[in-house]
PDB file of C-alpha atoms and ligand atoms in Angstrom:
ATOM      1  CA  MET A   1      -0.258 -43.909  14.115  1.00 45.00           C
ATOM      2  CA  LYS A   2       0.768 -40.963  16.646  1.00 51.00           C
ATOM      3  CA  THR A   3       4.263 -40.253  14.656  1.00 51.00           C
ATOM      4  CA  ARG A   4       1.837 -39.668  11.774  1.00 53.00           C
ATOM      5  CA  THR A   5      -0.811 -37.694  13.000  1.00 48.00           C
ATOM      6  CA  PHE A   6       1.695 -35.512  14.726  1.00 47.00           C
ATOM      7  CA  ALA A   7       3.426 -34.990  11.054  1.00 49.00           C
ATOM      8  CA  ALA A   8       0.059 -33.768   9.606  1.00 46.00           C
ATOM      9  CA  LEU A   9      -0.647 -31.396  12.407  1.00 45.00           C
ATOM     10  CA  LEU A  10       2.483 -29.932  11.752  1.00 44.00           C
ATOM     11  CA  LEU A  11       2.609 -29.815   7.849  1.00 42.00           C
ATOM     12  CA  ALA A  12      -0.923 -28.119   8.902  1.00 44.00           C
ATOM     13  CA  ALA A  13       0.703 -25.689  10.755  1.00 44.00           C
ATOM     14  CA  LEU A  14       3.516 -25.002   8.580  1.00 44.00           C
ATOM     15  CA  LEU A  15       1.115 -24.392   5.616  1.00 43.00           C
ATOM     16  CA  LEU A  16      -0.825 -21.929   7.212  1.00 44.00           C
ATOM     17  CA  PRO A  17      -0.383 -18.564   6.239  1.00 45.00           C
ATOM     18  CA  ALA A  18       1.530 -16.380   8.873  1.00 44.00           C
ATOM     19  CA  ALA A  19      -1.604 -13.802   8.379  1.00 40.00           C
ATOM     20  CA  ALA A  20      -4.285 -16.298   9.452  1.00 42.00           C
ATOM     21  CA  LEU A  21      -2.314 -16.791  12.393  1.00 44.00           C
ATOM     22  CA  ALA A  22      -2.593 -13.245  13.256  1.00 44.00           C
ATOM     23  CA  GLY A  23      -6.436 -13.076  12.564  1.00 43.00           C
ATOM     24  CA  GLY A  24      -6.118 -10.668   9.476  1.00 60.00           C
ATOM     25  CA  GLY A  25      -6.482 -11.005   5.616  1.00 83.00           C
ATOM     26  CA  ARG A  26      -4.454  -9.569   2.820  1.00 90.00           C
ATOM     27  CA  LYS A  27      -5.788  -6.296   1.787  1.00 94.00           C
ATOM     28  CA  VAL A  28      -3.867  -5.711  -1.277  1.00 97.00           C
ATOM     29  CA  ALA A  29      -2.016  -7.986  -3.385  1.00 96.00           C
ATOM     30  CA  PRO A  30       2.130  -7.447  -2.815  1.00 96.00           C
ATOM     31  CA  ILE A  31       4.341  -5.535  -5.285  1.00 98.00           C
ATOM     32  CA  ALA A  32       5.039  -8.345  -7.857  1.00 97.00           C
ATOM     33  CA  ASP A  33       7.001  -5.948 -10.537  1.00 98.00           C
ATOM     34  CA  PRO A  34      10.697  -5.988  -8.756  1.00 98.00           C
ATOM     35  CA  VAL A  35      11.593  -3.025 -10.677  1.00 98.00           C
ATOM     36  CA  VAL A  36       8.713  -0.875  -9.021  1.00 98.00           C
ATOM     37  CA  ALA A  37       9.563  -2.481  -5.760  1.00 98.00           C
ATOM     38  CA  LYS A  38      13.317  -1.289  -5.980  1.00 98.00           C
ATOM     39  CA  GLU A  39      12.552   1.891  -7.702  1.00 98.00           C
ATOM     40  CA  CYS A  40       9.652   2.954  -5.818  1.00 98.00           C
ATOM     41  CA  GLY A  41      10.947   1.162  -2.854  1.00 98.00           C
ATOM     42  CA  ALA A  42      14.437   3.248  -1.975  1.00 97.00           C
ATOM     43  CA  CYS A  43      13.221   6.268  -0.272  1.00 97.00           C
ATOM     44  CA  HIS A  44       9.729   4.988   1.261  1.00 97.00           C
ATOM     45  CA  MET A  45       7.935   1.338   1.690  1.00 97.00           C
ATOM     46  CA  ALA A  46       6.734   0.887  -2.153  1.00 98.00           C
ATOM     47  CA  PHE A  47       2.911   1.616  -1.829  1.00 98.00           C
ATOM     48  CA  GLN A  48       0.700  -0.849  -3.587  1.00 98.00           C
ATOM     49  CA  PRO A  49      -1.028   0.926  -6.534  1.00 98.00           C
ATOM     50  CA  GLU A  50      -4.578   0.055  -5.536  1.00 98.00           C
ATOM     51  CA  PHE A  51      -4.700   2.750  -3.268  1.00 98.00           C
ATOM     52  CA  LEU A  52      -4.862   5.462  -5.967  1.00 98.00           C
ATOM     53  CA  PRO A  53      -6.740   5.719  -8.836  1.00 98.00           C
ATOM     54  CA  ALA A  54      -4.829   5.368 -12.197  1.00 98.00           C
ATOM     55  CA  ARG A  55      -5.130   9.194 -12.993  1.00 98.00           C
ATOM     56  CA  SER A  56      -3.299   9.895  -9.805  1.00 98.00           C
ATOM     57  CA  TRP A  57      -0.358   7.270 -10.856  1.00 98.00           C
ATOM     58  CA  GLU A  58      -0.127   8.942 -14.123  1.00 98.00           C
ATOM     59  CA  LYS A  59       0.144  12.925 -12.660  1.00 98.00           C
ATOM     60  CA  LEU A  60       2.574  11.818 -10.160  1.00 98.00           C
ATOM     61  CA  MET A  61       4.540   9.538 -12.592  1.00 98.00           C
ATOM     62  CA  ALA A  62       4.516  12.306 -14.786  1.00 98.00           C
ATOM     63  CA  ASP A  63       6.843  14.577 -12.821  1.00 98.00           C
ATOM     64  CA  LEU A  64       9.275  12.502 -10.706  1.00 98.00           C
ATOM     65  CA  ALA A  65      11.735  15.493 -10.803  1.00 98.00           C
ATOM     66  CA  ASN A  66       9.541  17.405  -8.484  1.00 98.00           C
ATOM     67  CA  HIS A  67       8.400  14.519  -5.971  1.00 98.00           C
ATOM     68  CA  PHE A  68       7.137  15.812  -2.669  1.00 98.00           C
ATOM     69  CA  GLY A  69      10.145  17.615  -2.533  1.00 98.00           C
ATOM     70  CA  ASP A  70      12.513  15.406  -3.461  1.00 98.00           C
ATOM     71  CA  ASP A  71      13.969  14.416  -7.147  1.00 98.00           C
ATOM     72  CA  ALA A  72      12.525  10.880  -7.860  1.00 98.00           C
ATOM     73  CA  SER A  73      13.790  10.724 -11.651  1.00 98.00           C
ATOM     74  CA  LEU A  74      13.882   7.895 -13.546  1.00 98.00           C
ATOM     75  CA  ALA A  75      15.856   6.454 -16.599  1.00 98.00           C
ATOM     76  CA  PRO A  76      12.547   6.616 -19.563  1.00 98.00           C
ATOM     77  CA  ALA A  77      12.713   2.672 -19.602  1.00 98.00           C
ATOM     78  CA  ALA A  78      12.118   2.486 -15.967  1.00 98.00           C
ATOM     79  CA  ARG A  79       9.593   5.106 -16.080  1.00 98.00           C
ATOM     80  CA  GLU A  80       7.372   3.850 -18.339  1.00 98.00           C
ATOM     81  CA  ARG A  81       7.216  -0.071 -16.883  1.00 98.00           C
ATOM     82  CA  ILE A  82       6.565   1.344 -13.676  1.00 98.00           C
ATOM     83  CA  ARG A  83       3.940   3.931 -14.621  1.00 98.00           C
ATOM     84  CA  ALA A  84       2.442   1.043 -16.995  1.00 98.00           C
ATOM     85  CA  TYR A  85       2.341  -1.498 -13.859  1.00 98.00           C
ATOM     86  CA  LEU A  86       0.784   1.235 -11.492  1.00 98.00           C
ATOM     87  CA  VAL A  87      -1.792   2.131 -13.657  1.00 98.00           C
ATOM     88  CA  ALA A  88      -3.055  -1.825 -14.543  1.00 98.00           C
ATOM     89  CA  ASN A  89      -2.936  -2.147 -10.943  1.00 98.00           C
ATOM     90  CA  ALA A  90      -4.898   0.887  -9.833  1.00 98.00           C
ATOM     91  CA  ALA A  91      -7.916   1.591  -7.512  1.00 98.00           C
ATOM     92  CA  GLY A  92     -11.054   0.490  -9.566  1.00 98.00           C
ATOM     93  CA  VAL A  93      -8.732  -1.542 -12.044  1.00 98.00           C
ATOM     94  CA  ALA A  94      -7.669  -4.243  -9.808  1.00 97.00           C
ATOM     95  CA  PRO A  95     -10.006  -6.647  -8.762  1.00 95.00           C
ATOM     96  CA  GLY A  96     -10.864  -6.812  -4.889  1.00 92.00           C
ATOM     97  CA  LYS A  97     -12.680  -5.012  -1.932  1.00 95.00           C
ATOM     98  CA  GLU A  98     -10.085  -2.441  -1.019  1.00 96.00           C
ATOM     99  CA  SER A  99      -9.205  -1.292  -4.874  1.00 97.00           C
ATOM    100  CA  ARG A 100     -13.042  -0.653  -5.531  1.00 98.00           C
ATOM    101  CA  LYS A 101     -13.454   1.662  -2.272  1.00 98.00           C
ATOM    102  CA  VAL A 102     -10.613   3.344  -2.612  1.00 98.00           C
ATOM    103  CA  ALA A 103     -11.992   4.322  -6.103  1.00 98.00           C
ATOM    104  CA  ASP A 104     -15.110   5.080  -4.538  1.00 98.00           C
ATOM    105  CA  SER A 105     -13.694   7.128  -1.950  1.00 98.00           C
ATOM    106  CA  VAL A 106     -12.140   9.695  -4.697  1.00 98.00           C
ATOM    107  CA  PRO A 107     -14.166  12.028  -6.769  1.00 98.00           C
ATOM    108  CA  ALA A 108     -13.895  11.988 -10.292  1.00 96.00           C
ATOM    109  CA  ASN A 109     -12.809  15.276 -10.708  1.00 97.00           C
ATOM    110  CA  ALA A 110     -10.082  14.852  -7.866  1.00 98.00           C
ATOM    111  CA  THR A 111      -6.391  13.540  -8.517  1.00 98.00           C
ATOM    112  CA  PRO A 112      -4.960  12.952  -5.153  1.00 98.00           C
ATOM    113  CA  LEU A 113      -1.190  12.571  -5.137  1.00 98.00           C
ATOM    114  CA  ARG A 114      -1.259  11.177  -1.822  1.00 98.00           C
ATOM    115  CA  ILE A 115      -2.971   7.810  -0.801  1.00 98.00           C
ATOM    116  CA  THR A 116      -3.499   9.646   2.903  1.00 98.00           C
ATOM    117  CA  GLU A 117      -5.907  12.252   0.710  1.00 98.00           C
ATOM    118  CA  THR A 118      -8.173   9.737  -0.199  1.00 98.00           C
ATOM    119  CA  GLY A 119     -11.717   9.380   1.266  1.00 98.00           C
ATOM    120  CA  ARG A 120     -10.910   5.405   2.081  1.00 98.00           C
ATOM    121  CA  TRP A 121      -7.613   6.410   3.885  1.00 98.00           C
ATOM    122  CA  ALA A 122      -9.121   9.607   5.703  1.00 98.00           C
ATOM    123  CA  ARG A 123     -12.227   7.276   7.221  1.00 97.00           C
ATOM    124  CA  LYS A 124     -10.120   4.580   8.099  1.00 97.00           C
ATOM    125  CA  HIS A 125      -7.758   6.813   9.868  1.00 98.00           C
ATOM    126  CA  ARG A 126     -10.169   9.366  11.393  1.00 97.00           C
ATOM    127  CA  PRO A 127      -9.608  10.761  14.839  1.00 96.00           C
ATOM    128  CA  GLY A 128     -11.692   8.091  16.323  1.00 95.00           C
ATOM    129  CA  GLU A 129      -9.580   5.118  14.687  1.00 95.00           C
ATOM    130  CA  VAL A 130      -6.313   6.529  15.047  1.00 96.00           C
ATOM    131  CA  ASN A 131      -4.905   9.240  17.642  1.00 95.00           C
ATOM    132  CA  PRO A 132      -3.860  11.911  15.612  1.00 95.00           C
ATOM    133  CA  VAL A 133      -0.919  12.265  17.739  1.00 96.00           C
ATOM    134  CA  ALA A 134       0.310   9.009  16.735  1.00 96.00           C
ATOM    135  CA  PHE A 135       1.193  10.399  13.358  1.00 97.00           C
ATOM    136  CA  ALA A 136       3.593  12.972  14.355  1.00 94.00           C
ATOM    137  CA  SER A 137       5.168  10.395  17.073  1.00 96.00           C
ATOM    138  CA  ALA A 138       8.857  10.106  17.235  1.00 96.00           C
ATOM    139  CA  LYS A 139       8.287   6.487  15.790  1.00 95.00           C
ATOM    140  CA  VAL A 140       5.815   7.110  12.797  1.00 97.00           C
ATOM    141  CA  LYS A 141       7.033  10.625  11.871  1.00 96.00           C
ATOM    142  CA  SER A 142       4.586  10.919   9.036  1.00 97.00           C
ATOM    143  CA  LYS A 143       1.123   9.527   7.868  1.00 97.00           C
ATOM    144  CA  ALA A 144       2.830   7.895   4.661  1.00 97.00           C
ATOM    145  CA  ASN A 145       4.756   5.495   7.131  1.00 97.00           C
ATOM    146  CA  CYS A 146       2.501   3.063   6.642  1.00 97.00           C
ATOM    147  CA  ALA A 147       4.999   0.353   7.981  1.00 96.00           C
ATOM    148  CA  ALA A 148       5.113   1.751  11.095  1.00 97.00           C
ATOM    149  CA  CYS A 149       2.164   0.636  12.212  1.00 96.00           C
ATOM    150  CA  HIS A 150       0.836  -2.183   9.791  1.00 96.00           C
ATOM    151  CA  THR A 151       4.269  -4.045  10.170  1.00 95.00           C
ATOM    152  CA  GLY A 152       2.868  -6.503   7.179  1.00 96.00           C
ATOM    153  CA  ALA A 153       2.273  -3.590   4.989  1.00 97.00           C
ATOM    154  CA  ALA A 154       5.149  -4.620   2.512  1.00 95.00           C
ATOM    155  CA  ASP A 155       3.238  -7.739   1.773  1.00 96.00           C
ATOM    156  CA  GLY A 156      -0.491  -6.040   1.638  1.00 96.00           C
ATOM    157  CA  TYR A 157      -1.817  -6.544   5.423  1.00 96.00           C
ATOM    158  CA  TYR A 158      -3.344  -3.807   6.717  1.00 95.00           C
ATOM    159  CA  GLU A 159      -5.150  -5.334   9.578  1.00 83.00           C
ATOM    160  CA  ASP A 160      -2.943  -5.188  12.504  1.00 57.00           C
TER     161      ASP A 160
HETATM  162  C1  LIG B   1      14.403  10.015  -3.588  1.00 65.86           C
HETATM  163  C2  LIG B   1      13.453   9.296  -2.773  1.00 65.86           C
HETATM  164  C3  LIG B   1      11.849   8.995  -3.365  1.00 65.86           C
HETATM  165  C4  LIG B   1      11.881   8.077  -4.269  1.00 65.86           C
HETATM  166  C5  LIG B   1      12.495   7.554  -5.196  1.00 65.86           C
HETATM  167  C6  LIG B   1      10.219   7.484  -4.510  1.00 65.86           C
HETATM  168  N1  LIG B   1       9.777   8.636  -3.246  1.00 65.86           N
HETATM  169 FE1  LIG B   1       7.584   8.849  -3.155  1.00 65.86          FE
HETATM  170  N2  LIG B   1       7.896  10.006  -1.852  1.00 65.86           N
HETATM  171  C7  LIG B   1       9.149  10.625  -1.237  1.00 65.86           C
HETATM  172  C8  LIG B   1       8.893  11.581   0.040  1.00 65.86           C
HETATM  173  C9  LIG B   1       9.800  12.223   0.325  1.00 65.86           C
HETATM  174  C10 LIG B   1       7.757  11.578   0.199  1.00 65.86           C
HETATM  175  C11 LIG B   1       6.853  12.342   0.850  1.00 65.86           C
HETATM  176  C12 LIG B   1       6.452  11.475   1.944  1.00 65.86           C
HETATM  177  C13 LIG B   1       5.890  11.878   3.064  1.00 65.86           C
HETATM  178  O1  LIG B   1       4.881  12.922   3.122  1.00 65.86           O
HETATM  179  O2  LIG B   1       6.082  11.529   4.605  1.00 65.86           O
HETATM  180  C14 LIG B   1       6.799  10.680  -1.016  1.00 65.86           C
HETATM  181  C15 LIG B   1       5.452  10.096  -1.113  1.00 65.86           C
HETATM  182  C16 LIG B   1       4.708   9.567  -1.936  1.00 65.86           C
HETATM  183  C17 LIG B   1       3.714   9.225  -2.035  1.00 65.86           C
HETATM  184  C18 LIG B   1       2.520   9.675  -1.100  1.00 65.86           C
HETATM  185  C19 LIG B   1       2.337   9.228   0.007  1.00 65.86           C
HETATM  186  C20 LIG B   1       0.884   9.662   1.232  1.00 65.86           C
HETATM  187  O3  LIG B   1       0.050   9.048   0.755  1.00 65.86           O
HETATM  188  O4  LIG B   1       1.405  10.366   1.411  1.00 65.86           O
HETATM  189  C21 LIG B   1       3.289   8.234  -3.288  1.00 65.86           C
HETATM  190  C22 LIG B   1       1.943   7.996  -3.713  1.00 65.86           C
HETATM  191  C23 LIG B   1       4.561   8.218  -3.617  1.00 65.86           C
HETATM  192  N3  LIG B   1       5.726   8.719  -2.973  1.00 65.86           N
HETATM  193  C24 LIG B   1       4.901   7.206  -4.965  1.00 65.86           C
HETATM  194  C25 LIG B   1       6.142   6.945  -5.413  1.00 65.86           C
HETATM  195  C26 LIG B   1       6.352   6.120  -6.448  1.00 65.86           C
HETATM  196  C27 LIG B   1       5.608   5.531  -7.070  1.00 65.86           C
HETATM  197  C28 LIG B   1       7.657   6.341  -6.553  1.00 65.86           C
HETATM  198  C29 LIG B   1       8.530   5.337  -7.435  1.00 65.86           C
HETATM  199  C30 LIG B   1       8.346   5.873  -9.004  1.00 65.86           C
HETATM  200  C31 LIG B   1       8.454   7.049  -5.506  1.00 65.86           C
HETATM  201  N4  LIG B   1       7.332   7.298  -4.740  1.00 65.86           N
HETATM  202  C32 LIG B   1       9.711   7.241  -4.991  1.00 65.86           C
HETATM  203  C33 LIG B   1      10.636  10.528  -1.751  1.00 65.86           C
HETATM  204  C34 LIG B   1      10.716   9.480  -2.764  1.00 65.86           C
HETATM  205  C1  LIG B   2      -0.353   5.838  13.601  1.00 65.86           C
HETATM  206  C2  LIG B   2      -0.607   4.384  12.834  1.00 65.86           C
HETATM  207  C3  LIG B   2      -0.812   4.564  11.123  1.00 65.86           C
HETATM  208  C4  LIG B   2      -0.107   4.443  10.061  1.00 65.86           C
HETATM  209  C5  LIG B   2       0.954   5.244   9.731  1.00 65.86           C
HETATM  210  C6  LIG B   2      -1.027   4.359   9.239  1.00 65.86           C
HETATM  211  N1  LIG B   2      -2.192   3.541   9.533  1.00 65.86           N
HETATM  212 FE1  LIG B   2      -3.487   2.134   8.337  1.00 65.86          FE
HETATM  213  N2  LIG B   2      -4.489   2.100  10.076  1.00 65.86           N
HETATM  214  C7  LIG B   2      -4.077   1.961  11.668  1.00 65.86           C
HETATM  215  C8  LIG B   2      -4.910   1.762  12.060  1.00 65.86           C
HETATM  216  C9  LIG B   2      -5.043   1.749  13.854  1.00 65.86           C
HETATM  217  C10 LIG B   2      -5.821   1.125  11.672  1.00 65.86           C
HETATM  218  C11 LIG B   2      -7.505   1.006  12.029  1.00 65.86           C
HETATM  219  C12 LIG B   2      -7.541  -0.626  12.655  1.00 65.86           C
HETATM  220  C13 LIG B   2      -7.670  -1.490  11.637  1.00 65.86           C
HETATM  221  O1  LIG B   2      -8.304  -1.684  10.849  1.00 65.86           O
HETATM  222  O2  LIG B   2      -6.872  -2.824  12.161  1.00 65.86           O
HETATM  223  C14 LIG B   2      -5.991   1.274   9.985  1.00 65.86           C
HETATM  224  C15 LIG B   2      -6.724   1.008   9.091  1.00 65.86           C
HETATM  225  C16 LIG B   2      -6.036   0.994   8.056  1.00 65.86           C
HETATM  226  C17 LIG B   2      -6.524   0.270   6.603  1.00 65.86           C
HETATM  227  C18 LIG B   2      -7.912  -0.743   6.763  1.00 65.86           C
HETATM  228  C19 LIG B   2      -8.043  -2.128   7.098  1.00 65.86           C
HETATM  229  C20 LIG B   2      -9.192  -2.546   7.246  1.00 65.86           C
HETATM  230  O3  LIG B   2      -9.459  -3.351   8.457  1.00 65.86           O
HETATM  231  O4  LIG B   2     -10.071  -2.463   6.128  1.00 65.86           O
HETATM  232  C21 LIG B   2      -5.863   0.203   5.580  1.00 65.86           C
HETATM  233  C22 LIG B   2      -6.205  -0.256   4.231  1.00 65.86           C
HETATM  234  C23 LIG B   2      -4.752   0.959   6.116  1.00 65.86           C
HETATM  235  N3  LIG B   2      -4.878   1.556   7.580  1.00 65.86           N
HETATM  236  C24 LIG B   2      -3.796   1.468   5.105  1.00 65.86           C
HETATM  237  C25 LIG B   2      -2.597   2.359   5.261  1.00 65.86           C
HETATM  238  C26 LIG B   2      -1.560   2.993   4.453  1.00 65.86           C
HETATM  239  C27 LIG B   2      -2.198   3.003   2.847  1.00 65.86           C
HETATM  240  C28 LIG B   2      -0.804   3.533   5.354  1.00 65.86           C
HETATM  241  C29 LIG B   2       0.220   4.358   4.625  1.00 65.86           C
HETATM  242  C30 LIG B   2       0.051   5.406   3.321  1.00 65.86           C
HETATM  243  C31 LIG B   2      -1.313   3.565   6.779  1.00 65.86           C
HETATM  244  N4  LIG B   2      -2.448   2.747   6.595  1.00 65.86           N
HETATM  245  C32 LIG B   2      -0.588   4.269   7.447  1.00 65.86           C
HETATM  246  C33 LIG B   2      -3.000   2.782  12.012  1.00 65.86           C
HETATM  247  C34 LIG B   2      -1.752   3.302  10.852  1.00 65.86           C
END
């Protein structure tokens, strides 16, 4: 009896997702396409598509040769596959709260190329929430370095 109770408890603990133990929930779906994860994760963390509207991804994918000062060009087949994935899972397209909140935070006439330029991101990281000095610290270096502060970022966790 005792052994069985212990076994059941152990099983429950193993089945509990790590995030539930940490007290946070998954904010966005992790990237499910290995080509997107690999090609768009080569220089920085592969950002989840829900953080930008579809029109932003279209614009960004149309000029990878001039990508924030880098050349991130891809062969046409890979580029098309990635573009389709990003657009199909963009803010306002993917289900879920974060998707809708990001979409609602970008004016219809704006096409930001940076996640950090969306109203939703700016609000969540305003000076009262995050000390602006932190973004320039040696550990973080850039606002786009999400994983420096959100250790579970690649898996879609953003509440730590
Ligand atoms: C050759 C390196 C390289 C590759 C490959 C690359 N990027 Fe980038 N990306 C950068 C650099 C450099 C920045 C600017 C980072 C910064 O400001 O700290 C950036 C920034 C971004 C940003 C803006 C982040 C923000 O909010 O400031 C997005 C979005 C982005 N990349 C998407 C992509 C996507 C999608 C792919 C895959 C098609 C990709 N990147 C592949 C180098 C790369
Ligand atoms: C300097 C550290 C830092 C960096 C870099 C950073 N964040 Fe954050 N982020 C925070 C803090 C602090 C909060 C607010 C605390 C919280 O909500 O847990 C936050 C909140 C958030 C939230 C809201 C979570 C919620 O509770 O609703 C999201 C989503 C998020 N960040 C995404 C990002 C993304 C995407 C990037 C990269 C483009 C990024 N963050 C870069 C520190 C950072």
